[in-house]
Coordinates of C-alpha atoms in Angstrom, one line a residue:
Chain Y
M1 CA -30.4 -18.7 -24.2
N2 CA -30.5 -20.6 -20.9
Y3 CA -27.4 -19.4 -19.1
E4 CA -28.4 -21.2 -15.9
K5 CA -27.8 -24.5 -17.6
V6 CA -24.1 -23.9 -18.3
L7 CA -23.3 -22.9 -14.7
S8 CA -21.6 -25.6 -12.6
R9 CA -22.5 -26.0 -9.0
E10 CA -19.3 -24.3 -8.1
D11 CA -20.1 -21.3 -10.4
R12 CA -23.5 -21.1 -8.7
A13 CA -21.9 -21.2 -5.2
V14 CA -19.4 -18.5 -6.2
I15 CA -22.2 -16.2 -7.6
A16 CA -24.3 -16.8 -4.4
L17 CA -21.3 -15.9 -2.2
R18 CA -20.6 -12.7 -4.1
A19 CA -24.2 -11.7 -4.0
L20 CA -24.2 -12.3 -0.2
Y21 CA -21.1 -10.2 0.3
E22 CA -22.5 -7.4 -2.0
Q23 CA -25.7 -7.4 0.1
Y24 CA -23.5 -6.5 3.1
G25 CA -21.8 -3.7 1.2
Y26 CA -18.5 -5.4 0.1
S27 CA -17.1 -4.3 -3.3
G28 CA -15.2 -6.5 -5.7
F29 CA -11.4 -6.3 -5.5
R30 CA -9.2 -7.3 -8.5
I31 CA -5.5 -8.0 -8.1
E32 CA -2.6 -8.4 -10.6
K33 CA -1.2 -11.9 -10.9
F34 CA 2.4 -10.6 -10.4
E35 CA 3.7 -8.3 -7.7
P36 CA 7.1 -7.3 -6.5
Y37 CA 8.3 -9.9 -4.0
D38 CA 9.3 -7.1 -1.6
L39 CA 5.7 -6.9 -0.5
Y40 CA 5.8 -10.4 0.8
R41 CA 9.4 -10.6 1.9
E42 CA 9.0 -8.5 5.0
N43 CA 5.9 -10.4 6.2
K44 CA 6.5 -13.8 4.6
N45 CA 5.6 -15.5 7.9
F46 CA 2.0 -14.2 7.3
L47 CA 1.9 -16.9 4.6
T48 CA 1.7 -20.5 5.9
A49 CA 4.7 -22.9 5.6
E50 CA 4.2 -22.8 1.8
T51 CA 6.3 -20.3 -0.1
A52 CA 5.9 -17.9 -2.9
I53 CA 6.9 -18.7 -6.5
T54 CA 9.4 -16.1 -7.5
F55 CA 11.1 -15.0 -10.8
P56 CA 13.0 -11.9 -12.0
D57 CA 11.3 -9.5 -14.4
S58 CA 13.0 -7.8 -17.4
R59 CA 14.5 -5.1 -15.1
G60 CA 15.9 -7.6 -12.7
R61 CA 13.3 -7.0 -10.0
L62 CA 12.3 -10.1 -8.1
M63 CA 8.6 -10.7 -8.7
A64 CA 6.2 -13.2 -7.1
L65 CA 3.2 -15.0 -8.5
K66 CA 0.7 -13.6 -6.0
P67 CA 0.9 -16.0 -3.0
D68 CA -1.7 -14.1 -0.9
V69 CA -4.6 -11.7 -1.4
T70 CA -4.9 -10.2 2.1
M71 CA -1.5 -8.4 1.9
S72 CA -2.4 -6.9 -1.5
I73 CA -5.7 -5.6 -0.1
V74 CA -4.0 -4.2 3.0
K75 CA -1.4 -2.5 0.8
S76 CA -4.2 -0.7 -1.1
F77 CA -5.8 0.5 2.1
D78 CA -5.4 4.1 3.1
P79 CA -5.6 4.3 6.8
K80 CA -7.1 7.8 6.4
D81 CA -10.2 6.0 5.0
V82 CA -12.6 5.2 7.8
S83 CA -13.1 1.7 6.5
A84 CA -12.9 -0.5 3.4
K85 CA -14.9 -3.6 2.6
W86 CA -13.7 -5.9 -0.2
H87 CA -14.7 -9.3 -1.6
Y88 CA -12.5 -11.2 -4.0
T89 CA -12.5 -14.3 -6.1
E90 CA -8.8 -14.9 -6.9
S91 CA -6.2 -17.6 -7.4
V92 CA -3.0 -17.5 -5.3
F93 CA 0.1 -19.5 -6.2
R94 CA 2.4 -21.3 -3.8
R95 CA 5.0 -23.9 -3.7
G96 CA 4.2 -26.7 -1.2
G97 CA 3.1 -30.2 -0.5
V98 CA 5.2 -33.3 -0.2
T99 CA 6.9 -32.8 -3.5
E100 CA 7.2 -28.9 -3.3
E101 CA 5.2 -28.7 -6.5
F102 CA 3.7 -25.4 -7.7
R103 CA 0.0 -25.0 -6.8
E104 CA -2.8 -22.8 -7.8
I105 CA -5.2 -22.2 -4.8
R106 CA -8.5 -20.7 -5.8
Q107 CA -10.1 -18.6 -3.1
I108 CA -13.1 -16.5 -2.5
G109 CA -13.2 -14.2 0.6
I110 CA -13.8 -10.9 2.2
E111 CA -11.7 -8.4 4.1
Y112 CA -13.1 -5.7 6.4
L113 CA -10.4 -3.0 7.1
G114 CA -10.9 -0.2 9.6
G115 CA -14.3 0.4 11.1
E116 CA -15.7 0.2 14.6
K117 CA -14.6 -2.1 17.4
T118 CA -17.4 -4.6 17.5
Y119 CA -19.7 -4.6 14.5
P120 CA -17.2 -5.5 11.8
Q121 CA -16.0 -8.6 13.4
L122 CA -19.4 -9.9 14.2
E123 CA -20.6 -9.2 10.7
V124 CA -17.6 -11.1 9.2
I125 CA -18.2 -14.1 11.5
L126 CA -21.9 -14.1 10.6
L127 CA -20.9 -14.0 6.9
A128 CA -18.5 -16.9 7.4
M129 CA -21.4 -18.9 8.8
K130 CA -23.7 -17.8 6.0
S131 CA -21.1 -18.7 3.5
L132 CA -20.8 -22.3 4.8
D133 CA -24.6 -22.5 4.5
I134 CA -24.5 -21.8 0.8
F135 CA -22.7 -25.1 0.1
E136 CA -25.8 -27.0 1.3
A137 CA -23.8 -29.4 3.5
E138 CA -23.7 -29.5 7.3
G139 CA -21.2 -26.8 8.4
V140 CA -19.3 -26.1 11.5
L141 CA -17.5 -22.8 12.4
A142 CA -14.8 -23.3 15.1
I143 CA -13.7 -20.1 16.9
G144 CA -10.7 -19.4 19.0
H145 CA -9.1 -16.2 20.3
M146 CA -5.4 -15.3 19.8
G147 CA -5.6 -12.5 22.3
L148 CA -6.9 -14.8 25.0
L149 CA -4.3 -17.4 24.2
R150 CA -1.6 -14.8 24.4
K151 CA -2.7 -13.7 27.8
V152 CA -2.8 -17.3 29.1
L153 CA 0.7 -17.9 27.6
G154 CA 1.9 -14.8 29.4
D155 CA 5.4 -13.4 28.9
T156 CA 7.2 -16.7 28.7
Q157 CA 8.9 -17.5 25.4
E158 CA 10.2 -20.8 26.7
H159 CA 8.3 -23.8 25.2
R160 CA 5.9 -21.4 23.4
D161 CA 6.2 -23.1 20.1
E162 CA 5.8 -26.6 21.7
L163 CA 2.7 -25.4 23.6
L164 CA 1.1 -23.9 20.5
S165 CA 1.8 -27.0 18.5
L166 CA 0.3 -29.3 21.2
L167 CA -2.8 -27.0 21.4
R168 CA -3.2 -27.1 17.6
R169 CA -3.2 -30.9 17.8
K170 CA -5.5 -31.1 20.8
N171 CA -2.8 -33.1 22.5
A172 CA -4.0 -32.7 26.1
H173 CA -2.0 -35.7 27.4
D174 CA 1.4 -34.1 26.5
L175 CA 0.3 -30.6 27.4
K176 CA -0.3 -31.7 31.0
K177 CA 3.4 -32.3 31.4
Y178 CA 4.1 -28.6 31.1
E179 CA 3.7 -25.8 33.7
K180 CA 0.1 -24.4 33.4
G181 CA -0.5 -27.5 31.3
E182 CA -3.9 -28.2 33.0
V183 CA -5.2 -24.7 32.0
F184 CA -4.0 -25.2 28.4
A185 CA -5.5 -28.7 28.3
S186 CA -8.8 -27.4 29.5
L187 CA -8.9 -24.9 26.6
I188 CA -9.0 -27.8 24.1
E189 CA -11.3 -30.0 26.1
L190 CA -14.2 -27.6 26.1
P191 CA -17.8 -29.0 25.7
A192 CA -19.2 -28.8 22.1
D193 CA -22.1 -26.6 23.3
P194 CA -20.9 -23.0 23.1
D195 CA -22.9 -21.8 26.1
R196 CA -21.4 -24.5 28.3
A197 CA -18.0 -23.9 26.8
L198 CA -18.2 -20.2 27.8
D199 CA -19.2 -21.1 31.3
H200 CA -16.2 -23.5 31.5
L201 CA -13.8 -20.7 30.2
R202 CA -15.1 -18.2 32.8
E203 CA -14.6 -20.8 35.5
M204 CA -11.1 -21.9 34.4
L205 CA -9.7 -18.5 33.6
Q206 CA -10.6 -16.6 36.7
A207 CA -6.9 -16.0 37.5
Y208 CA -6.4 -14.3 34.1
D209 CA -7.3 -10.8 32.9
V210 CA -9.4 -12.0 29.9
E211 CA -12.7 -10.3 30.5
K212 CA -12.5 -8.4 27.2
E213 CA -11.7 -11.6 25.2
L214 CA -14.5 -13.6 26.9
H215 CA -16.9 -10.7 26.2
E216 CA -16.0 -10.9 22.4
L217 CA -16.6 -14.7 22.4
S218 CA -19.8 -14.3 24.2
A219 CA -21.0 -11.6 21.7
V220 CA -20.4 -14.2 18.9
V221 CA -22.4 -16.9 20.8
E222 CA -25.2 -14.4 21.3
L223 CA -25.2 -13.5 17.6
M224 CA -25.3 -17.1 16.6
H225 CA -28.2 -17.8 18.9
A226 CA -30.1 -14.8 17.4
H227 CA -29.5 -16.1 13.8
G228 CA -30.2 -19.8 14.5
Y229 CA -26.6 -20.9 13.9
I230 CA -25.7 -21.9 17.5
K231 CA -25.7 -25.6 16.7
Q232 CA -23.0 -25.0 14.1
L233 CA -20.7 -23.0 16.4
R234 CA -17.8 -24.4 18.5
L235 CA -15.4 -22.6 20.8
D236 CA -12.2 -24.3 19.9
F237 CA -8.7 -23.1 21.0
S238 CA -7.0 -25.6 18.6
V239 CA -7.8 -22.9 16.0
I240 CA -4.5 -21.1 16.1
H241 CA -3.1 -18.6 13.5
N242 CA 0.3 -16.9 13.6
L243 CA 0.6 -14.9 16.9
D244 CA 2.7 -12.3 15.1
Y245 CA -0.2 -11.2 12.9
Y246 CA -3.4 -12.3 14.5
N247 CA -4.6 -10.7 17.7
G248 CA -8.2 -11.5 18.3
L249 CA -11.0 -13.9 17.1
V250 CA -9.8 -16.6 14.7
F251 CA -11.9 -19.2 13.0
Q252 CA -12.0 -22.2 10.7
G253 CA -14.9 -23.6 8.8
F254 CA -15.7 -27.2 8.1
L255 CA -18.2 -28.9 5.8
S256 CA -19.4 -32.5 6.4
G257 CA -17.9 -34.7 3.7
V258 CA -14.8 -32.5 3.3
P259 CA -11.7 -33.8 5.1
K260 CA -9.9 -30.5 5.3
V261 CA -10.5 -26.9 6.6
V262 CA -12.6 -25.1 3.9
L263 CA -12.6 -21.6 5.5
N264 CA -9.9 -19.8 7.4
G265 CA -10.2 -16.4 8.9
G266 CA -9.4 -14.0 11.8
R267 CA -8.6 -10.7 13.2
Y268 CA -5.2 -9.5 12.0
D269 CA -4.7 -5.9 13.2
Q270 CA -1.0 -6.7 13.7
L271 CA -0.4 -7.3 10.0
L272 CA -1.7 -3.8 9.4
E273 CA 0.6 -2.4 12.0
K274 CA 3.5 -4.1 10.5
M275 CA 2.5 -2.6 7.1
D276 CA 2.3 0.9 8.7
R277 CA -1.5 1.1 8.6
S278 CA -2.8 1.2 12.1
A279 CA -6.4 0.0 11.9
R280 CA -8.6 -3.0 12.8
A281 CA -8.8 -5.7 10.2
I282 CA -10.7 -9.0 9.9
G283 CA -11.5 -11.3 7.0
F284 CA -11.7 -14.9 5.8
A285 CA -11.0 -17.0 2.7
I286 CA -12.8 -20.1 1.4
Y287 CA -10.7 -22.6 -0.5
L288 CA -12.7 -23.6 -3.5
D289 CA -10.7 -26.7 -4.4
E290 CA -11.2 -28.1 -0.9
V291 CA -15.0 -27.5 -1.2
A292 CA -15.1 -29.6 -4.4
P293 CA -16.3 -32.8 -2.8
V294 CA -19.6 -31.2 -1.8
L295 CA -20.0 -29.6 -5.2
A296 CA -19.4 -32.8 -7.2
Q297 CA -21.9 -33.4 -9.9
P298 CA -22.4 -36.0 -12.6
I299 CA -20.8 -35.1 -16.0
E300 CA -23.5 -33.5 -18.1
K301 CA -24.2 -35.6 -21.2
I302 CA -24.7 -34.0 -24.6
D303 CA -28.2 -34.4 -25.8
V304 CA -27.5 -35.4 -29.4
A305 CA -24.5 -36.7 -31.3
I306 CA -24.7 -36.5 -35.1
M307 CA -22.6 -38.9 -37.2
C308 CA -22.4 -37.3 -40.6
R309 CA -23.2 -39.6 -43.5
T310 CA -23.3 -36.7 -46.0
E311 CA -20.9 -34.3 -47.7
N312 CA -23.6 -31.6 -47.7
M313 CA -22.2 -29.1 -45.1
P314 CA -25.1 -26.6 -45.4
L315 CA -27.5 -29.4 -44.6
L316 CA -25.4 -30.5 -41.6
F317 CA -25.3 -26.9 -40.2
E318 CA -29.0 -26.4 -40.8
T319 CA -29.7 -29.6 -38.9
V320 CA -27.4 -28.6 -36.0
E321 CA -29.0 -25.2 -35.8
R322 CA -32.5 -26.7 -35.8
L323 CA -31.7 -29.0 -32.9
I324 CA -30.1 -26.2 -30.9
Q325 CA -33.2 -24.1 -31.5
E326 CA -35.2 -27.0 -30.0
G327 CA -33.0 -26.5 -26.9
K328 CA -30.7 -29.5 -27.4
S329 CA -26.9 -29.6 -27.1
V330 CA -25.3 -31.1 -30.2
R331 CA -22.0 -32.6 -31.0
V332 CA -21.0 -33.6 -34.6
C333 CA -18.6 -36.5 -34.7
D334 CA -17.8 -39.6 -36.7
D335 CA -16.4 -41.7 -33.9
L336 CA -19.0 -44.0 -32.3
K337 CA -17.0 -44.1 -29.0
V338 CA -17.2 -40.3 -28.7
A339 CA -20.8 -40.2 -30.0
S340 CA -21.9 -42.8 -27.4
R341 CA -21.4 -40.2 -24.6
A342 CA -24.5 -38.4 -25.9
N343 CA -28.1 -39.3 -24.9
T344 CA -29.1 -39.9 -28.5
I345 CA -27.0 -40.7 -31.5
Y346 CA -28.2 -39.9 -35.0
A347 CA -26.8 -40.5 -38.5
L348 CA -27.5 -37.7 -41.0
Y349 CA -27.9 -38.7 -44.6
D350 CA -28.0 -36.7 -47.9
D351 CA -31.8 -36.6 -47.9
G352 CA -31.7 -34.7 -44.6
K353 CA -33.1 -37.7 -42.7
L354 CA -31.9 -38.3 -39.1
E355 CA -31.7 -42.0 -38.3
E356 CA -31.1 -43.1 -34.7
V357 CA -27.9 -45.2 -34.5
S358 CA -27.7 -48.2 -32.2
R359 CA -25.0 -48.1 -29.5
A360 CA -24.1 -51.8 -30.1
Chain E
M1 CA -20.3 -45.2 11.4
L2 CA -16.8 -44.3 12.7
K3 CA -14.0 -45.4 10.4
M4 CA -10.7 -46.3 12.2
A5 CA -7.4 -47.0 10.5
I6 CA -5.2 -49.4 12.5
P7 CA -1.7 -50.6 11.8
T8 CA -1.0 -54.1 10.7
G9 CA 1.5 -56.0 12.8
R10 CA 2.2 -56.0 16.6
M11 CA 0.7 -52.7 17.4
G12 CA -2.4 -53.7 15.4
E13 CA -2.9 -56.7 17.7
A14 CA -2.6 -54.5 20.8
V15 CA -5.2 -52.1 19.3
I16 CA -7.7 -55.0 18.7
E17 CA -7.2 -56.0 22.4
A18 CA -7.8 -52.4 23.5
L19 CA -11.0 -52.4 21.3
E20 CA -12.2 -55.6 22.9
R21 CA -11.8 -54.1 26.4
T22 CA -14.4 -51.5 25.4
G23 CA -16.8 -54.3 24.8
L24 CA -16.6 -54.5 21.1
D25 CA -16.9 -57.9 19.4
C26 CA -13.6 -58.2 17.6
R27 CA -13.7 -61.9 16.7
Q28 CA -13.7 -61.4 13.0
L29 CA -10.5 -59.3 13.3
K30 CA -8.8 -62.3 15.0
N31 CA -9.7 -65.2 12.8
G32 CA -6.6 -64.7 10.6
S33 CA -8.7 -63.1 7.9
R34 CA -6.7 -61.1 5.4
K35 CA -9.7 -58.8 4.7
L36 CA -8.4 -55.2 5.0
I37 CA -11.7 -53.5 5.6
Q38 CA -14.1 -55.0 8.2
D39 CA -17.3 -53.7 9.8
L40 CA -17.8 -54.2 13.5
G41 CA -21.2 -52.7 13.8
S42 CA -20.5 -49.1 15.0
L43 CA -16.9 -49.2 13.8
Q44 CA -15.3 -49.9 10.5
I45 CA -11.7 -51.1 10.7
I46 CA -9.2 -50.3 7.9
R47 CA -5.9 -52.2 8.3
V48 CA -3.0 -50.4 6.7
K49 CA 0.8 -50.2 7.0
P50 CA 1.8 -48.5 10.2
S51 CA 3.5 -45.6 8.4
D52 CA 0.3 -45.0 6.3
V53 CA -2.2 -44.7 9.2
A54 CA -1.8 -40.9 9.4
V55 CA -2.2 -40.5 5.6
Y56 CA -5.6 -42.2 5.7
V57 CA -6.7 -40.1 8.7
E58 CA -5.3 -36.8 7.3
H59 CA -7.2 -37.3 4.0
G60 CA -10.4 -38.2 5.9
V61 CA -10.7 -41.8 4.5
A62 CA -10.5 -42.8 8.2
D63 CA -12.0 -40.6 10.9
V64 CA -9.6 -41.8 13.5
G65 CA -6.4 -44.0 13.6
I66 CA -4.0 -45.6 16.0
I67 CA -0.4 -44.8 15.3
G68 CA 3.0 -44.8 17.1
K69 CA 4.2 -41.4 18.3
D70 CA 7.5 -42.1 16.6
I71 CA 5.7 -41.9 13.2
L72 CA 3.8 -38.8 14.2
L73 CA 7.1 -37.1 15.1
E74 CA 8.6 -38.1 11.7
T75 CA 5.7 -37.2 9.4
E76 CA 4.0 -34.4 11.4
P77 CA 0.6 -34.9 9.8
D78 CA -2.1 -32.2 10.2
V79 CA -4.4 -34.2 12.6
F80 CA -5.6 -34.1 16.2
E81 CA -3.6 -36.3 18.6
L82 CA -6.4 -37.0 21.1
F83 CA -5.2 -39.8 23.4
D84 CA -2.2 -41.8 24.6
L85 CA -3.1 -45.5 24.7
G86 CA 0.1 -46.3 26.6
F87 CA 1.0 -49.5 24.9
G88 CA 3.7 -49.9 22.3
A89 CA 6.0 -47.9 24.6
C90 CA 9.5 -47.2 23.4
R91 CA 12.0 -44.4 23.2
M92 CA 13.1 -42.5 20.1
S93 CA 16.9 -42.4 20.9
V94 CA 20.3 -41.6 19.7
A95 CA 22.5 -44.7 20.1
A96 CA 26.1 -45.5 19.4
P97 CA 28.8 -48.1 20.1
K98 CA 29.7 -48.5 23.8
G99 CA 32.3 -45.9 24.8
Y100 CA 31.3 -43.5 22.0
E101 CA 32.5 -39.9 22.0
D102 CA 31.2 -37.2 19.7
P103 CA 33.8 -36.8 16.9
G104 CA 33.8 -33.0 17.5
K105 CA 35.0 -31.3 14.4
E106 CA 33.7 -33.9 12.0
I107 CA 30.3 -33.8 10.5
L108 CA 28.3 -36.3 12.5
R109 CA 27.0 -39.2 10.3
V110 CA 23.6 -40.4 11.5
A111 CA 21.9 -43.5 10.1
T112 CA 18.2 -43.7 10.7
K113 CA 14.7 -44.7 9.5
Y114 CA 13.6 -41.3 10.8
P115 CA 15.5 -38.7 8.8
H116 CA 13.1 -35.8 9.6
T117 CA 13.2 -36.5 13.4
A118 CA 17.0 -36.8 13.3
T119 CA 17.5 -33.7 11.2
K120 CA 15.2 -31.7 13.6
H121 CA 16.9 -33.0 16.7
F122 CA 20.5 -32.2 15.6
A123 CA 19.5 -28.9 14.0
A124 CA 18.1 -27.8 17.4
K125 CA 21.5 -28.4 18.9
N126 CA 23.3 -26.7 16.0
R127 CA 25.2 -29.9 15.3
P128 CA 26.2 -30.3 11.6
T129 CA 25.1 -33.8 10.5
E130 CA 24.9 -36.0 7.4
I131 CA 21.7 -38.0 7.6
I132 CA 21.9 -41.4 6.1
A133 CA 18.4 -42.8 5.5
L134 CA 18.1 -46.5 5.8
N135 CA 15.1 -48.8 5.7
G136 CA 16.0 -51.5 8.3
S137 CA 18.8 -53.1 10.4
I138 CA 19.9 -49.6 11.5
E139 CA 22.1 -51.1 14.2
I140 CA 24.6 -52.3 11.6
A141 CA 25.5 -48.8 10.4
P142 CA 27.9 -47.8 13.1
L143 CA 29.4 -51.3 13.3
V144 CA 30.5 -51.2 9.7
G145 CA 31.5 -47.6 9.7
L146 CA 28.6 -46.2 7.7
S147 CA 27.7 -43.8 10.5
H148 CA 28.9 -42.5 13.9
V149 CA 25.5 -42.9 15.6
I150 CA 21.9 -44.1 14.8
V151 CA 18.5 -42.6 15.6
D152 CA 15.9 -45.3 16.2
I153 CA 13.2 -46.4 18.5
V154 CA 14.4 -48.6 21.4
E155 CA 12.0 -50.8 23.2
T156 CA 13.9 -53.1 25.6
G157 CA 17.4 -52.3 24.4
T158 CA 18.2 -56.0 23.7
T159 CA 19.0 -55.5 20.0
L160 CA 21.3 -52.6 20.9
R161 CA 23.1 -54.6 23.6
E162 CA 23.5 -57.6 21.4
N163 CA 25.2 -55.4 18.8
G164 CA 27.4 -53.6 21.4
L165 CA 25.4 -50.3 21.2
E166 CA 23.9 -48.2 23.9
I167 CA 21.6 -45.2 24.2
V168 CA 23.4 -41.9 24.2
E169 CA 20.4 -39.7 24.4
V170 CA 16.6 -40.0 24.5
I171 CA 14.9 -37.7 22.0
A172 CA 11.3 -38.5 23.0
P173 CA 9.2 -41.2 24.5
S174 CA 6.8 -43.0 22.1
S175 CA 3.6 -45.0 22.5
A176 CA 0.4 -45.7 20.6
R177 CA -1.7 -42.5 20.1
C178 CA -5.2 -42.1 18.9
I179 CA -5.4 -39.5 16.1
A180 CA -8.4 -37.9 14.4
N181 CA -9.1 -36.1 11.2
K182 CA -9.8 -32.4 12.1
A183 CA -13.1 -32.2 10.1
S184 CA -14.3 -35.7 11.3
Y185 CA -13.8 -34.5 14.9
Q186 CA -16.2 -31.6 14.3
F187 CA -18.9 -33.9 12.9
K188 CA -18.4 -37.1 14.8
R189 CA -17.2 -35.8 18.1
D190 CA -19.8 -37.7 20.2
E191 CA -18.7 -41.1 18.7
I192 CA -15.0 -40.2 19.1
D193 CA -15.4 -39.0 22.6
A194 CA -17.4 -42.1 23.6
L195 CA -14.5 -44.3 22.3
L196 CA -11.9 -42.3 24.2
D197 CA -14.0 -42.3 27.4
A198 CA -14.3 -46.1 27.2
W199 CA -10.5 -46.3 26.9
S200 CA -9.7 -43.8 29.6
E201 CA -11.9 -45.6 32.1
K202 CA -10.1 -48.9 31.5

């Protein structure tokens, strides 16, 4: 049987992504659909503005339809293990959007917990780039750094939310009205070329102790040069994840033809700390529903429709089987409107003869 | 080709003038045509209701758009806000009848076309309010006892004065802003930057 034929472009992409992650030593992770809400309550800000869908179970415990995969994976991580590498293909469920409707969000992603200081995060970023490539559309990975932003922000809590919100919107004109606004504005006005962007950053941030962070960014730039991805990389400080959980490199992926972010990821050691598992952690998720525009394909037509003009069921089944053996897809129906969706329409008579039916 | 959503109405006219200043031939936009989509060579113009501009941009149907800051404050779309064009200047304000004093213990009734902005503003001050959403002629509300104050954009203040109202507090200044879809910006940055450079030089 030709299994290839039944795979949609999305199925193929998901299989290719899983194969990619397994090549790099990630194992599949499976999660229950329901979990006690307690897991999420303490770190609910880790989720975006959208909220979990909750309900009581038979013992009165408040349960949640899994709103997030990362926290479940972190929960399963024993910090005594040196490291853990997981990939997953899971749906998460949240309430959100203009009308607060329930939504199923299908994701595929990886998490790298523990491990060394440098290699894991470079591997994950390389895999993010390679993942974008699988969708056969022009991709861009935009990278920022929460640790660097934190240092530039300094201790000041005043205006912090406004500043982050303006950075996220690349609103340089309003940023410049704030103290240090010029520095912040320059962070979102970097050249598209990553090497030139790095030079700009070194120049602008001389007064700040950000050598370590710049070194991490420059390691990413070097890696992308080495793997031929440099044209798809941007240094972009409008990529901002929650400061309470993310502490290092953060990134977002885009595909030409898709209006929204298709990949979100970053370094989130602080989530592990809050969940009493002190270790390094980095990962990303790809939103399969957002990727849909680049995976669109014409609706596959059925090869043959048979309009039955006989009561002889064994004859009908024999005919269907024969056509399937010949490699055709077959639909039996008596309605011409339905049948006309097939490439060829036949009528089957008592004598076993197949006669082509006109669409008119 | 870059796709730009521009608002119908007065701000739309100002946008067309601003585009002309960059050297673009905009004659076909000015001949009174009711065509909503028009190609100007390197730029496709989509004319939509002012409050819908951000929707078109956020969903990537338009790469960029021109929109009043007042609407951005109200709808908080997930887009880049790249440039302040300066025109269409006004102030998002709290206004009330002359001699107004906050009714203290009472819940403050606020009439507005901008319920989200008003809610956020008063919540930040911990002031309990009842937001009354209206679609127009907001100035009437305090005059007929529907609300204590209004939250609205004030351009010259003439309408307020003629109705015996005055500004109590300015929430934020507003003007026309150029917004961009976050993905479009990644793939069409050169075209977008060229447009913004042309504007910032004028």
